[in-house]
Amino acid sequence: REAGRRTYIPVMSGENKLSWQVKDLIPNCEYYFRVKAVNKIGGGEYLELRNPIIAEDPKQPPDPPVDLEVHNPTSKSVTLTWKPPLFDGGSKIMGYIIEKLAKGKERWERCNDYLVPLLTYPVKGLEEGKEYQFRVRAENAAGISEPSRITPFVKAVDPIDAPKVFLAANLQSGLEVKRGDEIILEAHISGSPYPSITWLRNDEVVRPEEIKKRVTTYTRKKKVRDSIRADHGTFTIKVENDHGVAKASCEVNVLDTPGPPVNFVFEDVRKNSVICKWEPPLDDGGSEILNYVLEKKDNTKAEMGWVTVSSTLRHCKFHVTKLIEGKEYLFRVLAENRVGAGPPCVSKPLTAKDPFSPPDPPNKPEVEDVTSNSMLVKWNEPKDNGSPIIGYWIEKREINSTHWARVNRNLVNALEMKVEGLLEGLTYIFRVCAENAAGPGKFSPPSDPKTAQDPIMPPGPPIPRVADTSSVSIELEWEPPMYNGGGDITGYHVYKQLMGTKEWSRCTEKPIKVRQYTVKEVREGADYKLRVTALNAAGEGPPGETEPVTVAEPQEPPTVELDVSVKAGIQIMAGQTIKIPATVTGRPTPTIAWTVEEGELDKDRVVIENVGTKSELTIKNALRKDHGRYVITATNSSGSKSAGTRVEVFDRPSPPRNLAVSDIKAESCYLTWDAPLDNGGSEITHYIIEKRDASRKKAPVTKPSVKGLEYNVLRLAEGVEYQFRVMAENLAGIGPPSEPSDPALAADPIFVPGPPSCPEVKDKTKSSVSLAWKPPQKDGGSPIKGYIVEMQDEGSTDWKKVNEGDKLFPTCECVVPNL
């Protein structure tokens, strides 16, 4: 408690400690303290200090005085003024020591025998015409300070008597009085002629009648009796004579109790609590507000008095709890400074009830700063519907899913959140709802879909090179950028610059995707630089640039290089495709000619395609006649070059020739033939023989194959007439058959039968003879079909046939008529 009060204020309670730091004491005020111990049963007796303690800082020597100035120099004296030290060392300044140093001297001399209690001192006893410097030290109970800054040299001569004025030392740091006390302002004035004097308050002239005879005017003093709070301000004394004007001012503070606090309002009104807020008084009474006292009253019962809610409030806000729902209350607050408590500020009536509902949904969220695994979701604060929003809930959904997943475990009290842990490549949408004391509100509309992928930057520079030149163009190629900016390269632009100019012109109308380009519209013999830039979804990146290149047709002899797959030759089957690719270079571009050494190209079937440096000869459905050595020849003004390869076309052999049947027997025969004229490009592996019944035209029957040019056919059916044919076979297959053989009858060989025995006359008449004979011993391998009988007239050498026409005598007898 303060020494002037009887009531103790608690500063610590419930702490099991043997020391405690007491804060918020009023400087230089005297205090008593007491302490008691408390256990479960209750509190013991107080231990109380016998003597009061003054609230003051520890003492040390003060800082040096400041702003030392020299006034009113005369031939024998000067007047010094200064301001007190910035820090008094924790102890009241008892006075000041003034020292002087004459020019040319080394030792400082003390000017005053006793401490000077004021902030001014007339130094006397100076020698006229000499120059002096001065310094001041402050002294308190702890010791003497370091000296102030030294004044410039001042010459002891009589000055012009311009007016001077300075306030008494006790007014240099201002004056503070309590309400009702007397205000006394004393000033020291000099000048010749003696100056006129005017007192002002806040730059307005003070007239005695304006303060209702509370002011008594003196030449050097001003008094205000029965001071009131309105008397505070800056009092200034103004002195003036023919030589000038001088002023001195003093801040006067009249202490009083503070005015009432202002702008009492309620926040966060609930059914059982409310936050009371107010602003400090417009007038703090000239002293710092120490605390506020908040009181409440049941406004439904007139007989109920004011109840203190809190009497130690340091701030202008307090959360009042334990209200009764539905009851009407009045609140009032008083400000208190070291003089005392001022008048209250009374609130409007308040009914304890909840005035709010869940918040509205926020607007559609915005999604920014997208990476492969995170996104920044932002939203606007919605209408809170009477209760401050305490936080937000965020949900996410993969675009192809129907399930919303909560993102945050705890309420987010910001208007944005970085959502992490997303899966790269998936597309997400987000929604947000706000929550206040009434609970969570409805969710916002979902955000626009965003795909989790790293942000795309413009790509780096491509790496270009000049592939070729001609008299009218430049062939440019390039490698893709080392860095694609995080997105796929969508195309390239090509630029050219004529050396000697500063302008670059774009050659590509639209971005191109291939990494090569023919720059045209260039001048032969001129030098150009070329640039290539890459583009992705983020835009166009920096260029890659070539060295200067001259537009000219290079002179290079032709070169011809067959593809490695055909250099060693080509072997294919008939019906397949012949392809001979070759690479031809040379400048200017060579002319290309294809030839075959063994004959001429079949122009109806041969296709030659020349594209760039590539030349290819193609023959579809190759024939046996297409074999041979194919040669490609390239020619330009620098020379000629050829390359060739052997083409072998394998086909089935042609038909065997000159098939002949011999040694025909009843069950066998012997076949011979000649080899085909064309073996199809590969050796004949064997021959296949077929036979068929010549009379029945049945399908041929295949016989076993043979390797030679002859074959003995066995197991023939006697009496059957056969035809034969032969086919040759090589690695390509079986060729067409030979011409069929003449029909051959399967039978043993037939010879002319032997002679019959001599006929005998069995009977005779005058005109006929009956003859008989025996069959021949050998029938020649074939049954006797009949006999031919001849006769000869006696004496004649000619034999005449007895048989009529071609008729034969079927038996071994006959009658010769007409003799």
PDB file of N, CA and C in Angstrom, residues 229-290:
ATOM      1  N   ARG A 229      -7.476  22.329 -13.542  1.00  0.00           N
ATOM      2  CA  ARG A 229      -6.850  21.524 -14.592  1.00  0.00           C
ATOM      3  C   ARG A 229      -6.659  22.326 -15.881  1.00  0.00           C
ATOM      4  N   ALA A 230      -7.597  23.244 -16.177  1.00  0.00           N
ATOM      5  CA  ALA A 230      -7.519  24.008 -17.424  1.00  0.00           C
ATOM      6  C   ALA A 230      -6.348  24.973 -17.457  1.00  0.00           C
ATOM      7  N   ASP A 231      -5.677  25.181 -16.276  1.00  0.00           N
ATOM      8  CA  ASP A 231      -4.559  26.099 -16.239  1.00  0.00           C
ATOM      9  C   ASP A 231      -3.270  25.493 -16.792  1.00  0.00           C
ATOM     10  N   HIS A 232      -3.256  24.221 -17.098  1.00  0.00           N
ATOM     11  CA  HIS A 232      -1.998  23.621 -17.576  1.00  0.00           C
ATOM     12  C   HIS A 232      -1.688  24.149 -18.976  1.00  0.00           C
ATOM     13  N   GLY A 233      -0.394  24.136 -19.307  1.00  0.00           N
ATOM     14  CA  GLY A 233       0.038  24.601 -20.613  1.00  0.00           C
ATOM     15  C   GLY A 233       1.442  25.179 -20.545  1.00  0.00           C
ATOM     16  N   THR A 234       1.835  25.875 -21.633  1.00  0.00           N
ATOM     17  CA  THR A 234       3.173  26.471 -21.715  1.00  0.00           C
ATOM     18  C   THR A 234       3.061  27.952 -21.376  1.00  0.00           C
ATOM     19  N   PHE A 235       3.686  28.355 -20.237  1.00  0.00           N
ATOM     20  CA  PHE A 235       3.721  29.756 -19.820  1.00  0.00           C
ATOM     21  C   PHE A 235       5.016  30.375 -20.325  1.00  0.00           C
ATOM     22  N   THR A 236       4.912  31.556 -20.966  1.00  0.00           N
ATOM     23  CA  THR A 236       6.074  32.232 -21.554  1.00  0.00           C
ATOM     24  C   THR A 236       6.120  33.672 -21.057  1.00  0.00           C
ATOM     25  N   ILE A 237       7.353  34.094 -20.656  1.00  0.00           N
ATOM     26  CA  ILE A 237       7.569  35.488 -20.317  1.00  0.00           C
ATOM     27  C   ILE A 237       8.332  36.130 -21.455  1.00  0.00           C
ATOM     28  N   LYS A 238       7.834  37.282 -21.930  1.00  0.00           N
ATOM     29  CA  LYS A 238       8.418  38.003 -23.053  1.00  0.00           C
ATOM     30  C   LYS A 238       8.880  39.360 -22.563  1.00  0.00           C
ATOM     31  N   VAL A 239      10.191  39.674 -22.736  1.00  0.00           N
ATOM     32  CA  VAL A 239      10.754  40.963 -22.324  1.00  0.00           C
ATOM     33  C   VAL A 239      11.267  41.669 -23.561  1.00  0.00           C
ATOM     34  N   GLU A 240      11.119  43.024 -23.597  1.00  0.00           N
ATOM     35  CA  GLU A 240      11.429  43.761 -24.824  1.00  0.00           C
ATOM     36  C   GLU A 240      11.891  45.171 -24.464  1.00  0.00           C
ATOM     37  N   ASN A 241      13.017  45.606 -25.105  1.00  0.00           N
ATOM     38  CA  ASN A 241      13.432  47.002 -25.036  1.00  0.00           C
ATOM     39  C   ASN A 241      13.903  47.424 -26.413  1.00  0.00           C
ATOM     40  N   ASP A 242      14.580  48.582 -26.462  1.00  0.00           N
ATOM     41  CA  ASP A 242      14.971  49.113 -27.769  1.00  0.00           C
ATOM     42  C   ASP A 242      16.013  48.244 -28.466  1.00  0.00           C
ATOM     43  N   HIS A 243      16.694  47.398 -27.673  1.00  0.00           N
ATOM     44  CA  HIS A 243      17.779  46.601 -28.249  1.00  0.00           C
ATOM     45  C   HIS A 243      17.343  45.181 -28.618  1.00  0.00           C
ATOM     46  N   GLY A 244      16.126  44.807 -28.375  1.00  0.00           N
ATOM     47  CA  GLY A 244      15.693  43.469 -28.793  1.00  0.00           C
ATOM     48  C   GLY A 244      14.603  42.900 -27.926  1.00  0.00           C
ATOM     49  N   VAL A 245      14.350  41.607 -28.142  1.00  0.00           N
ATOM     50  CA  VAL A 245      13.294  40.875 -27.447  1.00  0.00           C
ATOM     51  C   VAL A 245      13.892  39.585 -26.915  1.00  0.00           C
ATOM     52  N   ALA A 246      13.491  39.138 -25.728  1.00  0.00           N
ATOM     53  CA  ALA A 246      13.918  37.857 -25.151  1.00  0.00           C
ATOM     54  C   ALA A 246      12.708  37.157 -24.571  1.00  0.00           C
ATOM     55  N   LYS A 247      12.755  35.798 -24.593  1.00  0.00           N
ATOM     56  CA  LYS A 247      11.648  34.989 -24.069  1.00  0.00           C
ATOM     57  C   LYS A 247      12.194  33.857 -23.236  1.00  0.00           C
ATOM     58  N   ALA A 248      11.369  33.393 -22.313  1.00  0.00           N
ATOM     59  CA  ALA A 248      11.657  32.177 -21.534  1.00  0.00           C
ATOM     60  C   ALA A 248      10.329  31.498 -21.263  1.00  0.00           C
ATOM     61  N   SER A 249      10.326  30.144 -21.339  1.00  0.00           N
ATOM     62  CA  SER A 249       9.065  29.384 -21.224  1.00  0.00           C
ATOM     63  C   SER A 249       9.194  28.306 -20.184  1.00  0.00           C
ATOM     64  N   CYS A 250       8.045  27.887 -19.671  1.00  0.00           N
ATOM     65  CA  CYS A 250       7.963  26.819 -18.665  1.00  0.00           C
ATOM     66  C   CYS A 250       6.696  26.019 -18.905  1.00  0.00           C
ATOM     67  N   GLU A 251       6.836  24.688 -18.891  1.00  0.00           N
ATOM     68  CA  GLU A 251       5.678  23.808 -19.011  1.00  0.00           C
ATOM     69  C   GLU A 251       5.069  23.625 -17.632  1.00  0.00           C
ATOM     70  N   VAL A 252       3.784  23.973 -17.493  1.00  0.00           N
ATOM     71  CA  VAL A 252       3.084  23.860 -16.221  1.00  0.00           C
ATOM     72  C   VAL A 252       2.029  22.765 -16.363  1.00  0.00           C
ATOM     73  N   ASN A 253       2.119  21.790 -15.462  1.00  0.00           N
ATOM     74  CA  ASN A 253       1.162  20.683 -15.483  1.00  0.00           C
ATOM     75  C   ASN A 253       0.372  20.707 -14.192  1.00  0.00           C
ATOM     76  N   VAL A 254      -0.990  20.835 -14.317  1.00  0.00           N
ATOM     77  CA  VAL A 254      -1.873  20.844 -13.159  1.00  0.00           C
ATOM     78  C   VAL A 254      -2.476  19.460 -13.029  1.00  0.00           C
ATOM     79  N   LEU A 255      -2.104  18.734 -11.969  1.00  0.00           N
ATOM     80  CA  LEU A 255      -2.564  17.368 -11.776  1.00  0.00           C
ATOM     81  C   LEU A 255      -3.977  17.354 -11.241  1.00  0.00           C
ATOM     82  N   ASP A 256      -4.803  16.425 -11.806  1.00  0.00           N
ATOM     83  CA  ASP A 256      -6.183  16.253 -11.350  1.00  0.00           C
ATOM     84  C   ASP A 256      -6.565  14.807 -11.639  1.00  0.00           C
ATOM     85  N   THR A 257      -7.682  14.399 -11.147  1.00  0.00           N
ATOM     86  CA  THR A 257      -8.178  13.058 -11.499  1.00  0.00           C
ATOM     87  C   THR A 257      -8.515  13.045 -12.993  1.00  0.00           C
ATOM     88  N   PRO A 258      -8.396  11.879 -13.634  1.00  0.00           N
ATOM     89  CA  PRO A 258      -8.664  11.821 -15.087  1.00  0.00           C
ATOM     90  C   PRO A 258     -10.136  12.019 -15.390  1.00  0.00           C
ATOM     91  N   GLY A 259     -10.392  12.380 -16.648  1.00  0.00           N
ATOM     92  CA  GLY A 259     -11.771  12.473 -17.108  1.00  0.00           C
ATOM     93  C   GLY A 259     -12.367  11.085 -17.313  1.00  0.00           C
ATOM     94  N   PRO A 260     -13.618  10.999 -17.721  1.00  0.00           N
ATOM     95  CA  PRO A 260     -14.241   9.687 -17.930  1.00  0.00           C
ATOM     96  C   PRO A 260     -13.684   9.027 -19.200  1.00  0.00           C
ATOM     97  N   PRO A 261     -13.513   7.707 -19.198  1.00  0.00           N
ATOM     98  CA  PRO A 261     -13.181   7.014 -20.457  1.00  0.00           C
ATOM     99  C   PRO A 261     -14.271   7.282 -21.498  1.00  0.00           C
ATOM    100  N   VAL A 262     -13.956   7.060 -22.778  1.00  0.00           N
ATOM    101  CA  VAL A 262     -14.902   7.378 -23.853  1.00  0.00           C
ATOM    102  C   VAL A 262     -15.079   6.153 -24.756  1.00  0.00           C
ATOM    103  N   ASN A 263     -16.142   6.265 -25.570  1.00  0.00           N
ATOM    104  CA  ASN A 263     -16.420   5.252 -26.614  1.00  0.00           C
ATOM    105  C   ASN A 263     -16.495   3.841 -26.043  1.00  0.00           C
ATOM    106  N   PHE A 264     -17.340   3.679 -25.003  1.00  0.00           N
ATOM    107  CA  PHE A 264     -17.545   2.351 -24.409  1.00  0.00           C
ATOM    108  C   PHE A 264     -18.390   1.519 -25.381  1.00  0.00           C
ATOM    109  N   VAL A 265     -17.848   0.366 -25.822  1.00  0.00           N
ATOM    110  CA  VAL A 265     -18.564  -0.500 -26.769  1.00  0.00           C
ATOM    111  C   VAL A 265     -18.445  -1.945 -26.297  1.00  0.00           C
ATOM    112  N   PHE A 266     -19.312  -2.801 -26.915  1.00  0.00           N
ATOM    113  CA  PHE A 266     -19.301  -4.243 -26.632  1.00  0.00           C
ATOM    114  C   PHE A 266     -18.833  -4.993 -27.876  1.00  0.00           C
ATOM    115  N   GLU A 267     -18.087  -6.078 -27.654  1.00  0.00           N
ATOM    116  CA  GLU A 267     -17.681  -6.977 -28.721  1.00  0.00           C
ATOM    117  C   GLU A 267     -17.955  -8.415 -28.297  1.00  0.00           C
ATOM    118  N   ASP A 268     -18.153  -9.269 -29.320  1.00  0.00           N
ATOM    119  CA  ASP A 268     -18.309 -10.710 -29.091  1.00  0.00           C
ATOM    120  C   ASP A 268     -19.338 -10.981 -27.988  1.00  0.00           C
ATOM    121  N   VAL A 269     -20.552 -10.423 -28.191  1.00  0.00           N
ATOM    122  CA  VAL A 269     -21.622 -10.618 -27.211  1.00  0.00           C
ATOM    123  C   VAL A 269     -22.086 -12.066 -27.266  1.00  0.00           C
ATOM    124  N   ARG A 270     -22.080 -12.743 -26.122  1.00  0.00           N
ATOM    125  CA  ARG A 270     -22.544 -14.127 -26.008  1.00  0.00           C
ATOM    126  C   ARG A 270     -23.626 -14.216 -24.945  1.00  0.00           C
ATOM    127  N   LYS A 271     -24.196 -15.408 -24.849  1.00  0.00           N
ATOM    128  CA  LYS A 271     -25.274 -15.593 -23.871  1.00  0.00           C
ATOM    129  C   LYS A 271     -24.764 -15.546 -22.435  1.00  0.00           C
ATOM    130  N   ASN A 272     -23.440 -15.800 -22.233  1.00  0.00           N
ATOM    131  CA  ASN A 272     -22.926 -15.769 -20.867  1.00  0.00           C
ATOM    132  C   ASN A 272     -21.617 -14.985 -20.750  1.00  0.00           C
ATOM    133  N   SER A 273     -21.259 -14.195 -21.791  1.00  0.00           N
ATOM    134  CA  SER A 273     -20.035 -13.402 -21.704  1.00  0.00           C
ATOM    135  C   SER A 273     -20.080 -12.270 -22.722  1.00  0.00           C
ATOM    136  N   VAL A 274     -19.187 -11.300 -22.525  1.00  0.00           N
ATOM    137  CA  VAL A 274     -19.086 -10.179 -23.442  1.00  0.00           C
ATOM    138  C   VAL A 274     -17.697  -9.549 -23.268  1.00  0.00           C
ATOM    139  N   ILE A 275     -17.190  -8.956 -24.332  1.00  0.00           N
ATOM    140  CA  ILE A 275     -15.925  -8.214 -24.259  1.00  0.00           C
ATOM    141  C   ILE A 275     -16.263  -6.724 -24.222  1.00  0.00           C
ATOM    142  N   CYS A 276     -15.836  -6.060 -23.142  1.00  0.00           N
ATOM    143  CA  CYS A 276     -16.050  -4.616 -22.999  1.00  0.00           C
ATOM    144  C   CYS A 276     -14.794  -3.884 -23.469  1.00  0.00           C
ATOM    145  N   LYS A 277     -14.988  -2.867 -24.283  1.00  0.00           N
ATOM    146  CA  LYS A 277     -13.871  -2.064 -24.786  1.00  0.00           C
ATOM    147  C   LYS A 277     -14.196  -0.586 -24.615  1.00  0.00           C
ATOM    148  N   TRP A 278     -13.165   0.191 -24.377  1.00  0.00           N
ATOM    149  CA  TRP A 278     -13.327   1.634 -24.254  1.00  0.00           C
ATOM    150  C   TRP A 278     -12.010   2.295 -24.662  1.00  0.00           C
ATOM    151  N   GLU A 279     -12.044   3.597 -24.722  1.00  0.00           N
ATOM    152  CA  GLU A 279     -10.844   4.348 -25.049  1.00  0.00           C
ATOM    153  C   GLU A 279     -10.453   5.209 -23.856  1.00  0.00           C
ATOM    154  N   PRO A 280      -9.156   5.555 -23.739  1.00  0.00           N
ATOM    155  CA  PRO A 280      -8.709   6.345 -22.579  1.00  0.00           C
ATOM    156  C   PRO A 280      -9.436   7.684 -22.518  1.00  0.00           C
ATOM    157  N   PRO A 281      -9.454   8.307 -21.341  1.00  0.00           N
ATOM    158  CA  PRO A 281     -10.087   9.628 -21.198  1.00  0.00           C
ATOM    159  C   PRO A 281      -9.416  10.642 -22.109  1.00  0.00           C
ATOM    160  N   LEU A 282     -10.181  11.605 -22.536  1.00  0.00           N
ATOM    161  CA  LEU A 282      -9.610  12.688 -23.327  1.00  0.00           C
ATOM    162  C   LEU A 282      -8.585  13.468 -22.527  1.00  0.00           C
ATOM    163  N   ASP A 283      -8.753  13.521 -21.206  1.00  0.00           N
ATOM    164  CA  ASP A 283      -7.811  14.210 -20.325  1.00  0.00           C
ATOM    165  C   ASP A 283      -7.385  13.219 -19.250  1.00  0.00           C
ATOM    166  N   ASP A 284      -6.051  12.910 -19.226  1.00  0.00           N
ATOM    167  CA  ASP A 284      -5.568  11.959 -18.215  1.00  0.00           C
ATOM    168  C   ASP A 284      -5.307  12.618 -16.875  1.00  0.00           C
ATOM    169  N   GLY A 285      -5.694  13.920 -16.724  1.00  0.00           N
ATOM    170  CA  GLY A 285      -5.487  14.642 -15.472  1.00  0.00           C
ATOM    171  C   GLY A 285      -4.052  15.067 -15.271  1.00  0.00           C
ATOM    172  N   GLY A 286      -3.263  15.000 -16.329  1.00  0.00           N
ATOM    173  CA  GLY A 286      -1.862  15.419 -16.223  1.00  0.00           C
ATOM    174  C   GLY A 286      -0.965  14.339 -15.676  1.00  0.00           C
ATOM    175  N   SER A 287      -1.480  13.146 -15.458  1.00  0.00           N
ATOM    176  CA  SER A 287      -0.697  12.040 -14.908  1.00  0.00           C
ATOM    177  C   SER A 287      -1.095  10.752 -15.612  1.00  0.00           C
ATOM    178  N   GLU A 288      -0.148   9.852 -15.739  1.00  0.00           N
ATOM    179  CA  GLU A 288      -0.388   8.593 -16.453  1.00  0.00           C
ATOM    180  C   GLU A 288      -1.525   7.806 -15.813  1.00  0.00           C
ATOM    181  N   ILE A 289      -2.387   7.242 -16.671  1.00  0.00           N
ATOM    182  CA  ILE A 289      -3.463   6.383 -16.171  1.00  0.00           C
ATOM    183  C   ILE A 289      -2.842   5.118 -15.601  1.00  0.00           C
ATOM    184  N   LEU A 290      -3.102   4.855 -14.304  1.00  0.00           N
ATOM    185  CA  LEU A 290      -2.515   3.681 -13.662  1.00  0.00           C
ATOM    186  C   LEU A 290      -3.346   2.435 -13.893  1.00  0.00           C
TER     187      LEU A 290
END
